[in-house]
XYZ file of N, CA and C in Angstrom:
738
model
N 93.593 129.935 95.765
C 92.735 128.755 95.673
C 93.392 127.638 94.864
N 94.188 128.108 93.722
C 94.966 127.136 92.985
C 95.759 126.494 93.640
N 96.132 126.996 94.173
C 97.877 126.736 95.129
C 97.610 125.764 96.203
N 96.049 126.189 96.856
C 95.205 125.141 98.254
C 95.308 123.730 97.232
N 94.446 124.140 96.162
C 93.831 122.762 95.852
C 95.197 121.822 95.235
N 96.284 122.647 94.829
C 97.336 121.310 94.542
C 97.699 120.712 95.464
N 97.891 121.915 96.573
C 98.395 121.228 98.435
C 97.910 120.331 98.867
N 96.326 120.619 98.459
C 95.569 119.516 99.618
C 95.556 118.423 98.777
N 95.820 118.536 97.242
C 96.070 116.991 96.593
C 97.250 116.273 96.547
N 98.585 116.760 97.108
C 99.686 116.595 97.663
C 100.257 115.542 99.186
N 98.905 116.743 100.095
C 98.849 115.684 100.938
C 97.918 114.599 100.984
N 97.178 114.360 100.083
C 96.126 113.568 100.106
C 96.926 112.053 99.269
N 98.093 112.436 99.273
C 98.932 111.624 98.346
C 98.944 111.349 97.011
N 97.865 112.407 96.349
C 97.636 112.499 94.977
C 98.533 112.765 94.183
N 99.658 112.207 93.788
C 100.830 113.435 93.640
C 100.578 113.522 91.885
N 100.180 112.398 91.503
C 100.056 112.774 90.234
C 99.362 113.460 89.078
N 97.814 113.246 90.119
C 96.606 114.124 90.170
C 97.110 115.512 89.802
N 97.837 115.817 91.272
C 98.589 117.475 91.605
C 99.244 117.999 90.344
N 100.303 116.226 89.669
C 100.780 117.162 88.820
C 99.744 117.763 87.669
N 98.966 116.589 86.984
C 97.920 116.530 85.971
C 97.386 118.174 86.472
N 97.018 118.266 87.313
C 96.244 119.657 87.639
C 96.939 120.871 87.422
N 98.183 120.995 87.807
C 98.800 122.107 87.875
C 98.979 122.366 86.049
N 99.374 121.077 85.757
C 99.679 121.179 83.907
C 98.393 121.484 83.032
N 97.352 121.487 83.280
C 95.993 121.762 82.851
C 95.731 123.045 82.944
N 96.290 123.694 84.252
C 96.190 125.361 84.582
C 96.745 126.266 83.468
N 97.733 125.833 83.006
C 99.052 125.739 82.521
C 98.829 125.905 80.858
N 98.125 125.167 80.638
C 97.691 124.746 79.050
C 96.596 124.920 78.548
N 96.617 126.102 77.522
C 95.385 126.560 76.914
C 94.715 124.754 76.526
N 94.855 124.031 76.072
C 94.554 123.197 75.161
C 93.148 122.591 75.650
N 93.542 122.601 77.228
C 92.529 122.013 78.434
C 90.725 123.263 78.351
N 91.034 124.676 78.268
C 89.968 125.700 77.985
C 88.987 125.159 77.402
N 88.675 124.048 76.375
C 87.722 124.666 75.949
C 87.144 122.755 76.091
N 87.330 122.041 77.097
C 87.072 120.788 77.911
C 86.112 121.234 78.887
N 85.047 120.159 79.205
C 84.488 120.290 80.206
C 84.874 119.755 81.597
N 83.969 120.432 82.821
C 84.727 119.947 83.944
C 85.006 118.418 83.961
N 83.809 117.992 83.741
C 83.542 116.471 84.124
C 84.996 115.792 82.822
N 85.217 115.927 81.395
C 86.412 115.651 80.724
C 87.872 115.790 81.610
N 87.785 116.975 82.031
C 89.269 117.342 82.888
C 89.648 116.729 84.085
N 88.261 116.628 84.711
C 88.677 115.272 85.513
C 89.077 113.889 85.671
N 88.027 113.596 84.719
C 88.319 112.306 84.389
C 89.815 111.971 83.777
N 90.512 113.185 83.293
C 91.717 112.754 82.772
C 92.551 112.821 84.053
N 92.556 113.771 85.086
C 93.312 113.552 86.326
C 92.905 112.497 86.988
N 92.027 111.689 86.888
C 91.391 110.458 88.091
C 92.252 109.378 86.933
N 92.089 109.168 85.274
C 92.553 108.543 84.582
C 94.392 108.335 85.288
N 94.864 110.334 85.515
C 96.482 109.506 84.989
C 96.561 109.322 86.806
N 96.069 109.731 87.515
C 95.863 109.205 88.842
C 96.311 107.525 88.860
N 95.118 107.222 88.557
C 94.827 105.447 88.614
C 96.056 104.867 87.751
N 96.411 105.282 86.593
C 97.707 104.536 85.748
C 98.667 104.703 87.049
N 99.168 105.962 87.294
C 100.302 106.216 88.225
C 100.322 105.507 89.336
N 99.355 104.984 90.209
C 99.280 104.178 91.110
C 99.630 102.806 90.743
N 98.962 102.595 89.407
C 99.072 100.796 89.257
C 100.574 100.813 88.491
N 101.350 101.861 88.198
C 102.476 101.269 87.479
C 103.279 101.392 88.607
N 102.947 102.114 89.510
C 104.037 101.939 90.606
C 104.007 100.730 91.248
N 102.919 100.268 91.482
C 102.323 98.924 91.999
C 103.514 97.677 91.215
N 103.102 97.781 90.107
C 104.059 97.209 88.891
C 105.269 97.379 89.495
N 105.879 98.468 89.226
C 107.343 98.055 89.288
C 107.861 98.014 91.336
N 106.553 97.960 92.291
C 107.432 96.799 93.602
C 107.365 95.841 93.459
N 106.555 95.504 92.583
C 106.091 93.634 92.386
C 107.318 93.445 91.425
N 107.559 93.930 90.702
C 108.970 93.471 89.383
C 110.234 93.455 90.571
N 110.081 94.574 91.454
C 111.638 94.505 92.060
C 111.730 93.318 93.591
N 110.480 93.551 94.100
C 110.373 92.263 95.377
C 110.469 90.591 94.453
N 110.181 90.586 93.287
C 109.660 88.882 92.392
C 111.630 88.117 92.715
N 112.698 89.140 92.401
C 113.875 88.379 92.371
C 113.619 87.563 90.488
N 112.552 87.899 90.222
C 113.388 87.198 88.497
C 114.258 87.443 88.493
N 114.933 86.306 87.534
C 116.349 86.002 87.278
C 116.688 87.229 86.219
N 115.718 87.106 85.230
C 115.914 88.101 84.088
C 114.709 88.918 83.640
N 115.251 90.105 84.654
C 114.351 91.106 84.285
C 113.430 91.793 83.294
N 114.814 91.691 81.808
C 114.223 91.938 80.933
C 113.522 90.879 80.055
N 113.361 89.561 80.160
C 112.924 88.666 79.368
C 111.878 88.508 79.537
N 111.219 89.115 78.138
C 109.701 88.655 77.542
C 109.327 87.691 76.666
N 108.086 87.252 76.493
C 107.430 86.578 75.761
C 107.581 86.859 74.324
N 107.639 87.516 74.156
C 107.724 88.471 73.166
C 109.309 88.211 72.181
N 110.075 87.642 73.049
C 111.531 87.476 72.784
C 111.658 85.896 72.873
N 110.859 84.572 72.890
C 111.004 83.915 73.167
C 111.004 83.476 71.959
N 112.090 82.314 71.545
C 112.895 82.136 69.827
C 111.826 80.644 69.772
N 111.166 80.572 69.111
C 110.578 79.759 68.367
C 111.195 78.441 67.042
N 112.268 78.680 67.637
C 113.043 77.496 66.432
C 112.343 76.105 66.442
N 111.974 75.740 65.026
C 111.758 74.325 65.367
C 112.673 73.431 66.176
N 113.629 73.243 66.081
C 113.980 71.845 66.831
C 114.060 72.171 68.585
N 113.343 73.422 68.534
C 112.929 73.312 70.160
C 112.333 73.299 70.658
N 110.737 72.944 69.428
C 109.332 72.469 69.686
C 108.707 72.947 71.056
N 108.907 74.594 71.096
C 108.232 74.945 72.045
C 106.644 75.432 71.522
N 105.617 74.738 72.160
C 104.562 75.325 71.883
C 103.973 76.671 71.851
N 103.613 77.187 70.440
C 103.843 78.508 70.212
C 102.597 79.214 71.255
N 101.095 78.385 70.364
C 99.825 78.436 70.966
C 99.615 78.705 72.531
N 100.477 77.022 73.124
C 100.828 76.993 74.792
C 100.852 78.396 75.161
N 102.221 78.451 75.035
C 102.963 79.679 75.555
C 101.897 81.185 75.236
N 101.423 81.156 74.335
C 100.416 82.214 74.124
C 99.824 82.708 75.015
N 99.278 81.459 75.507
C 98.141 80.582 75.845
C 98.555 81.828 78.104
N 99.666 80.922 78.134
C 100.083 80.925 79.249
C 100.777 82.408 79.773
N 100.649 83.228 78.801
C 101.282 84.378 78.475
C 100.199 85.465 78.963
N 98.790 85.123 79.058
C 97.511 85.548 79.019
C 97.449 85.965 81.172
N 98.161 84.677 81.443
C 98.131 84.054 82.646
C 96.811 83.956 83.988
N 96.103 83.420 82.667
C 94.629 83.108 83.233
C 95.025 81.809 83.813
N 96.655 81.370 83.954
C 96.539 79.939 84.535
C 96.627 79.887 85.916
N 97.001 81.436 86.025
C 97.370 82.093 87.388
C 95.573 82.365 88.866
N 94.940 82.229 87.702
C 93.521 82.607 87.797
C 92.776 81.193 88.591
N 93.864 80.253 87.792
C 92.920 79.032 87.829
C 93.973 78.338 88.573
N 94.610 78.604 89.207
C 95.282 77.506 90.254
C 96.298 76.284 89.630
N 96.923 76.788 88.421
C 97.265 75.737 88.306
C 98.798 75.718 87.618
N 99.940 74.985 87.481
C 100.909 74.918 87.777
C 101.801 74.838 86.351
N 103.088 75.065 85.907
C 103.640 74.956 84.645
C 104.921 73.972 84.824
N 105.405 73.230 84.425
C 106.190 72.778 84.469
C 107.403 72.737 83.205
N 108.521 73.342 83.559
C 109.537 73.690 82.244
C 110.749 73.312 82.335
N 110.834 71.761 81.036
C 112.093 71.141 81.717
C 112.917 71.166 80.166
N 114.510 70.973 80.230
C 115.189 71.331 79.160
C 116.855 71.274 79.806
N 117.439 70.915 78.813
C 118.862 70.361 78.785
C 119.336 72.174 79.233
N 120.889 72.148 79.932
C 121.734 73.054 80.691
C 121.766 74.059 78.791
N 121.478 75.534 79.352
C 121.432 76.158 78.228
C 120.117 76.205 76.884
N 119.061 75.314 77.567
C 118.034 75.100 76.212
C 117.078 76.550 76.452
N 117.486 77.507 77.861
C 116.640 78.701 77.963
C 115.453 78.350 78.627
N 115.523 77.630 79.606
C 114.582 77.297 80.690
C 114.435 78.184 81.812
N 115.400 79.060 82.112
C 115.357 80.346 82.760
C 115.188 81.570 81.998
N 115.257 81.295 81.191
C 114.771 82.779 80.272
C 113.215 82.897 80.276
N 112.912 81.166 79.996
C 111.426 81.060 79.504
C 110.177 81.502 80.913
N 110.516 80.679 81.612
C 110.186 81.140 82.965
C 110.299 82.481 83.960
N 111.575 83.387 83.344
C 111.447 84.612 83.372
C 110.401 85.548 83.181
N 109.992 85.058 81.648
C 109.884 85.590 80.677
C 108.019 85.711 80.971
N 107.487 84.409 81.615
C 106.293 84.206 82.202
C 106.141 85.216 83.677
N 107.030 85.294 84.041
C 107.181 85.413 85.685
C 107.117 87.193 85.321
N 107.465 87.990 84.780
C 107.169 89.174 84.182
C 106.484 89.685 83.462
N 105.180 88.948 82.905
C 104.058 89.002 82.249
C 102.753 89.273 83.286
N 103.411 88.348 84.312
C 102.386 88.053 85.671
C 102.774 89.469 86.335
N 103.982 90.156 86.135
C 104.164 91.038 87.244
C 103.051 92.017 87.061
N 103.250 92.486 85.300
C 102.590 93.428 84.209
C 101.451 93.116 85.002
N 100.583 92.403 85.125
C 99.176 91.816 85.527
C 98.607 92.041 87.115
N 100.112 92.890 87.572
C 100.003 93.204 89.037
C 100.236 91.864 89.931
N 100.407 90.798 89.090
C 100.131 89.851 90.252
C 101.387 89.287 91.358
N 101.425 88.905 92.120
C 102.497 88.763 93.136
C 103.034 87.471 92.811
N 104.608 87.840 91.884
C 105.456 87.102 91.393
C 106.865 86.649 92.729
N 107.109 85.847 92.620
C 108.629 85.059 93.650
C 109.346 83.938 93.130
N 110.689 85.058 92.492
C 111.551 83.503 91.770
C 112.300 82.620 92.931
N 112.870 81.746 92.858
C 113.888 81.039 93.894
C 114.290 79.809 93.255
N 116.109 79.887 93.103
C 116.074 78.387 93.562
C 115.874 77.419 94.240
N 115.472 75.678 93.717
C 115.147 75.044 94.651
C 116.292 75.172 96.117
N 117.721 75.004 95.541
C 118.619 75.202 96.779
C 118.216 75.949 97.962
N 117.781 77.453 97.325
C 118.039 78.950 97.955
C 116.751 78.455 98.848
N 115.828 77.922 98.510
C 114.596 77.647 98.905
C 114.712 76.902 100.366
N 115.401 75.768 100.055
C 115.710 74.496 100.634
C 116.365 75.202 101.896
N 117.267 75.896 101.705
C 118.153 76.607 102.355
C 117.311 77.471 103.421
N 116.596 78.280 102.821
C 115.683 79.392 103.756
C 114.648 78.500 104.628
N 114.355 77.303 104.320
C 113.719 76.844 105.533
C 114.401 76.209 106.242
N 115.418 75.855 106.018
C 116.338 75.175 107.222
C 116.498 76.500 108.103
N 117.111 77.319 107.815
C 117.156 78.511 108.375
C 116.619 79.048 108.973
N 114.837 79.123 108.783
C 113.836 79.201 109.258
C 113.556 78.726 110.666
N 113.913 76.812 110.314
C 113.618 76.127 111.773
C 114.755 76.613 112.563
N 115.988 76.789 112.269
C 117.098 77.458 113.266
C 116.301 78.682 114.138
N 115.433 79.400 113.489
C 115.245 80.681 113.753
C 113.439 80.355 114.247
N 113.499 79.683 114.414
C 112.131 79.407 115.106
C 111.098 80.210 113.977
N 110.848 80.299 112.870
C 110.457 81.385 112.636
C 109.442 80.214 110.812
N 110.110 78.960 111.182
C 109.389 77.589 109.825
C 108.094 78.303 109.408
N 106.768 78.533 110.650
C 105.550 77.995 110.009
C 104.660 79.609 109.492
N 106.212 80.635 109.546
C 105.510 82.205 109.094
C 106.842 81.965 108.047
N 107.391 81.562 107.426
C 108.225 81.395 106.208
C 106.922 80.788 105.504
N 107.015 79.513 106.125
C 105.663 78.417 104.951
C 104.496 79.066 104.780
N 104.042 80.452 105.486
C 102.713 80.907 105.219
C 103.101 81.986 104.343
N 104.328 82.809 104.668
C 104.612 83.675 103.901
C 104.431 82.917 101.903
N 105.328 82.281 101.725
C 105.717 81.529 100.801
C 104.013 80.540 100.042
N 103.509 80.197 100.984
C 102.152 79.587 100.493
C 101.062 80.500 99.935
N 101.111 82.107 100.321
C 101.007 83.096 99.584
C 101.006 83.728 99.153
N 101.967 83.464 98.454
C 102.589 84.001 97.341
C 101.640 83.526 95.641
N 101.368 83.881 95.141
C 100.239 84.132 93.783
C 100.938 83.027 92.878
N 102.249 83.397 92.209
C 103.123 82.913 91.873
C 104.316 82.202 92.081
N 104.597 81.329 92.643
C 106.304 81.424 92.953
C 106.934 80.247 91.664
N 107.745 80.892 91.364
C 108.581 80.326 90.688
C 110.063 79.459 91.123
N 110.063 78.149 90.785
C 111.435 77.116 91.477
C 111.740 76.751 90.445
N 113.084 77.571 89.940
C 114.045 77.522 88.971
C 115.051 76.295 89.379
N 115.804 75.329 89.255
C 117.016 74.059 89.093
C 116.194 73.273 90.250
N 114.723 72.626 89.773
C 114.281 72.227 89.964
C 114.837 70.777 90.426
N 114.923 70.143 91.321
C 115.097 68.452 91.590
C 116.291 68.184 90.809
N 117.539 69.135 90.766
C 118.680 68.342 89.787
C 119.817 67.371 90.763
N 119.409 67.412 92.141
C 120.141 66.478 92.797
C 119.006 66.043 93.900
N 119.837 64.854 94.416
C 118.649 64.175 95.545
C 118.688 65.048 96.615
N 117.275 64.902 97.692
C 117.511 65.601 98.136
C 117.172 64.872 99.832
N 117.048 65.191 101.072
C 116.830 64.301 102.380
C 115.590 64.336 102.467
N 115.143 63.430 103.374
C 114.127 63.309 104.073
C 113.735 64.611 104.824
N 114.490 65.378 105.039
C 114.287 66.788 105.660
C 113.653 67.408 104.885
N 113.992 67.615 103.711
C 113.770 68.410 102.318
C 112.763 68.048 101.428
N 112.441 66.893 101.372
C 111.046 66.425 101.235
C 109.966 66.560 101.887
N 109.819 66.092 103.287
C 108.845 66.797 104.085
C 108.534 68.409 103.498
N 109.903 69.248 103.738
C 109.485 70.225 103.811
C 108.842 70.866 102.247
N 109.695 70.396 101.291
C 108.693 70.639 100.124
C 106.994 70.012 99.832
N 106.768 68.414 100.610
C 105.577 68.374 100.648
C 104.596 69.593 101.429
N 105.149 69.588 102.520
C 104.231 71.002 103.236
C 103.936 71.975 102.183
N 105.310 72.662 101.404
C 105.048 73.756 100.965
C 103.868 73.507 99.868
N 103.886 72.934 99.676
C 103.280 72.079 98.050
C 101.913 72.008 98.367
N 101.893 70.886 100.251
C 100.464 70.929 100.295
C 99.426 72.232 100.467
N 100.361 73.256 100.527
C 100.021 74.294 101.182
C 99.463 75.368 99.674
N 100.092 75.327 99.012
C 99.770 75.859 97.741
C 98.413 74.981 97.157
N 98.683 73.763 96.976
C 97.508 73.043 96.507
C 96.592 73.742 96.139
N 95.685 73.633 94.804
C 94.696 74.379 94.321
C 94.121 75.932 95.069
N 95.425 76.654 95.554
C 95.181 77.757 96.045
C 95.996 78.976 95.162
N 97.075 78.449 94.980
C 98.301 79.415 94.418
C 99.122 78.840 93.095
N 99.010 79.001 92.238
C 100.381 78.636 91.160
C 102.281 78.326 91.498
N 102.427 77.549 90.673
C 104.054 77.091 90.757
C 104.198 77.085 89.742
N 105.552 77.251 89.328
C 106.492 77.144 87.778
C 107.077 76.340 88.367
N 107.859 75.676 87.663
C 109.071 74.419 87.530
C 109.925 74.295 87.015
N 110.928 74.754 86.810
C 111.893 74.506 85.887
C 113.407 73.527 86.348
N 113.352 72.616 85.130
C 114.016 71.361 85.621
C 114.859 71.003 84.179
N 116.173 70.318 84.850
C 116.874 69.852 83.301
C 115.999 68.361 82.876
N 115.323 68.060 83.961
C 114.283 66.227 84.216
C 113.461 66.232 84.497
N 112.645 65.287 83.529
C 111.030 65.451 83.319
C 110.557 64.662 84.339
N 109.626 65.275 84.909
C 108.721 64.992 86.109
C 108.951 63.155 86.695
N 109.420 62.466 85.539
C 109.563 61.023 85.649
C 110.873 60.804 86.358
N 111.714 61.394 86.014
C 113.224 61.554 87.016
C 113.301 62.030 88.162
N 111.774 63.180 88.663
C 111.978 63.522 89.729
C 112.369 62.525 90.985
N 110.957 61.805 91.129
C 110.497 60.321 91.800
C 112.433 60.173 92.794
N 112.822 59.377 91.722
C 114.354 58.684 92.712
C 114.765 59.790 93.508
N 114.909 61.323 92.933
C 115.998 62.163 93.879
C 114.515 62.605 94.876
N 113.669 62.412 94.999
C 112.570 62.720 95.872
C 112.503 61.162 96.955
N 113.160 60.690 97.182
C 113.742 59.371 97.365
C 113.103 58.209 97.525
N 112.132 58.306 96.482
C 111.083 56.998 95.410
C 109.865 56.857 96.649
N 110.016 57.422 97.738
C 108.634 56.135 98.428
C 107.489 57.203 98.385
N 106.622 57.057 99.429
C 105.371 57.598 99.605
C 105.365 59.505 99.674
N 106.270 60.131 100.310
C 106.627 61.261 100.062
C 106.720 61.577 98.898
N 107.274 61.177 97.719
C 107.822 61.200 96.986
C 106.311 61.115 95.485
N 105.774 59.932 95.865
C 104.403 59.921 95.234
C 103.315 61.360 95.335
N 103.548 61.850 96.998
C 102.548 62.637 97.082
C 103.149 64.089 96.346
N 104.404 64.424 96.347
C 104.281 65.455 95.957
C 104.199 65.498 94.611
N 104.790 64.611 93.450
C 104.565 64.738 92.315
C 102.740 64.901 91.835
N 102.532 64.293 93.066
C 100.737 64.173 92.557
C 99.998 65.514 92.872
N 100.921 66.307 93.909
C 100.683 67.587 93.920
C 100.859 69.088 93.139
N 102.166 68.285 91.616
C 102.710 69.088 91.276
C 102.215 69.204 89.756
N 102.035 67.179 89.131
C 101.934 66.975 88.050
C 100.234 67.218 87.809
N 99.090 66.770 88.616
C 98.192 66.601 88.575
C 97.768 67.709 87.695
N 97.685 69.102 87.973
C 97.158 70.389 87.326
C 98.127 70.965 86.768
N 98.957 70.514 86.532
C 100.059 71.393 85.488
C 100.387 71.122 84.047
N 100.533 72.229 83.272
C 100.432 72.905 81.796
C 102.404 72.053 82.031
N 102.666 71.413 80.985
C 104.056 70.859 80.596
C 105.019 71.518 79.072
N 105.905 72.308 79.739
C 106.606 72.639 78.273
C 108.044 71.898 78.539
N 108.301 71.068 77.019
C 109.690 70.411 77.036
C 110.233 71.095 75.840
N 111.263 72.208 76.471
C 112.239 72.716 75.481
C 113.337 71.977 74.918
N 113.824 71.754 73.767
C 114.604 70.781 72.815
C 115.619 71.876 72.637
N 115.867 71.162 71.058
C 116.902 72.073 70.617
C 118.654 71.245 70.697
N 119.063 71.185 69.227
C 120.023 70.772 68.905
C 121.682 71.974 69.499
N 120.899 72.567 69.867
C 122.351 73.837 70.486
C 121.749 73.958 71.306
N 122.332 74.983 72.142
C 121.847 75.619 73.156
C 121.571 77.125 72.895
N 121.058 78.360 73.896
C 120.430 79.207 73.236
C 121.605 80.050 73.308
N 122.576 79.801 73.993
C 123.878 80.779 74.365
C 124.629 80.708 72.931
N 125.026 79.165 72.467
C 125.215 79.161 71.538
C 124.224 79.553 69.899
N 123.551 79.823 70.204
C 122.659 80.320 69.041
C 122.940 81.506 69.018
N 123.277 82.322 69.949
C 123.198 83.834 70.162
C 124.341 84.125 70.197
N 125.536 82.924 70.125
C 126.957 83.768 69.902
C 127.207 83.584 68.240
N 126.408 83.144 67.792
C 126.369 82.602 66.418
C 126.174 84.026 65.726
N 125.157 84.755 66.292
C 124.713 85.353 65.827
C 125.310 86.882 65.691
N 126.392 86.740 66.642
C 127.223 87.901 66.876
C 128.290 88.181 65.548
């Protein structure tokens, strides 16, 4: 009967249940627990085992840049006036909840990919469906897309997505091709899904390489309107802070 009931929780895909059960057989410690206690601890490590697995496809499908970078690790130096509170704040990622967008801009090396990492793996923890990309890599996959007939199940794929994150944000101009197609994506997210941003140029520099006219208006108004703004400073950079430190 022992042997049925691990089987049939085996194939029932319980596997962790199975194990919890077999180790309970196993261990005086469990004797002198009631049924309803002993279960609840197999339905308990059941449910963890499911959601951490959950966890780590969402950590390995997201493509963060840096896996291991947490919040938790994020250097607080004054002269890089990152908001401690903010970031707290955003760390919670009830912003994820509420539709609404971060924007993280900072000189080559100020840790604008760490920081955004560092968010983008907080969200995973939270189960939620994280996607890093550069703007290039981005830019790139829908051209690719229209080659491949395949544009308006990329843009749906991509429009739901929970999170997506666009790391070297607007650092060169970009065509009329590439605008369109970021307005779509943009309009498409609109108060439905979250964006990160990360840029060496604050939302005011975007405008010219978005190539100043009416395109160009709409998407910033799509991007800036609901979005949380962190401007990382800092008299070094963080590479250099950390070889300092060696």
């Amino acid at each position: 009967m022992i042997n049925q009931n691990y089987e049939k929780l085996i194939k029932l895909n319980l596997n962790k249940m199975a194990e919890l059960y077999r180790d309970q057989l196993s261990n005086n410690l469990y004797l002198e627990m009631t049924f309803d206690e002993r279960l609840a601890l197999l339905i308990d490590g059941e449910t963890d085992d499911k959601f951490n697995r959950l966890v780590s496809g969402i950590q390995k499908r997201s493509n963060i840049k840096m896996k291991n970078a947490a919040v938790s690790d994020i250097r607080f130096y004054p002269d890089r006036e990152i908001d401690r509170t903010l970031t707290a704040k955003l760390a919670t990622c009830d912003y994820v909840k509420d539709h609404l967008n971060i924007i993280v801009v900072g000189a080559t090396g100020a840790g604008k990919s760490f920081y955004v990492s560092a968010l983008g793996n907080e969200a995973c923890k939270k189960a939620i469906n994280v996607r890093y990309i550069r703007l290039p890599d981005l830019l790139y996959d829908l051209q690719q897309a229209k080659n491949k007939d395949t544009y308006k199940k990329k843009l749906r794929a991509l429009s739901r997505i929970e999170l997506l994150i666009i790391d070297e944000f607007l650092l060169t101009p970009t065509t009329p091709e590439q605008q369109a197609d970021l307005l779509e994506l943009l309009e498409l997210r609109y108060d439905t899904h979250s964006t990160i941003f990360a840029s060496q140029f604050l939302p005011q520099g975007w405008h010219q390489n978005l190539g100043g006219g009416a395109i160009a208006d709409a998407i910033l108004d799509r991007i800036i309107a609901n979005a949380y703004q962190i401007h990382i400073k800092g008299s070094k950079s963080m590479r250099t802070r950390e070889n300092e430190k060696e």
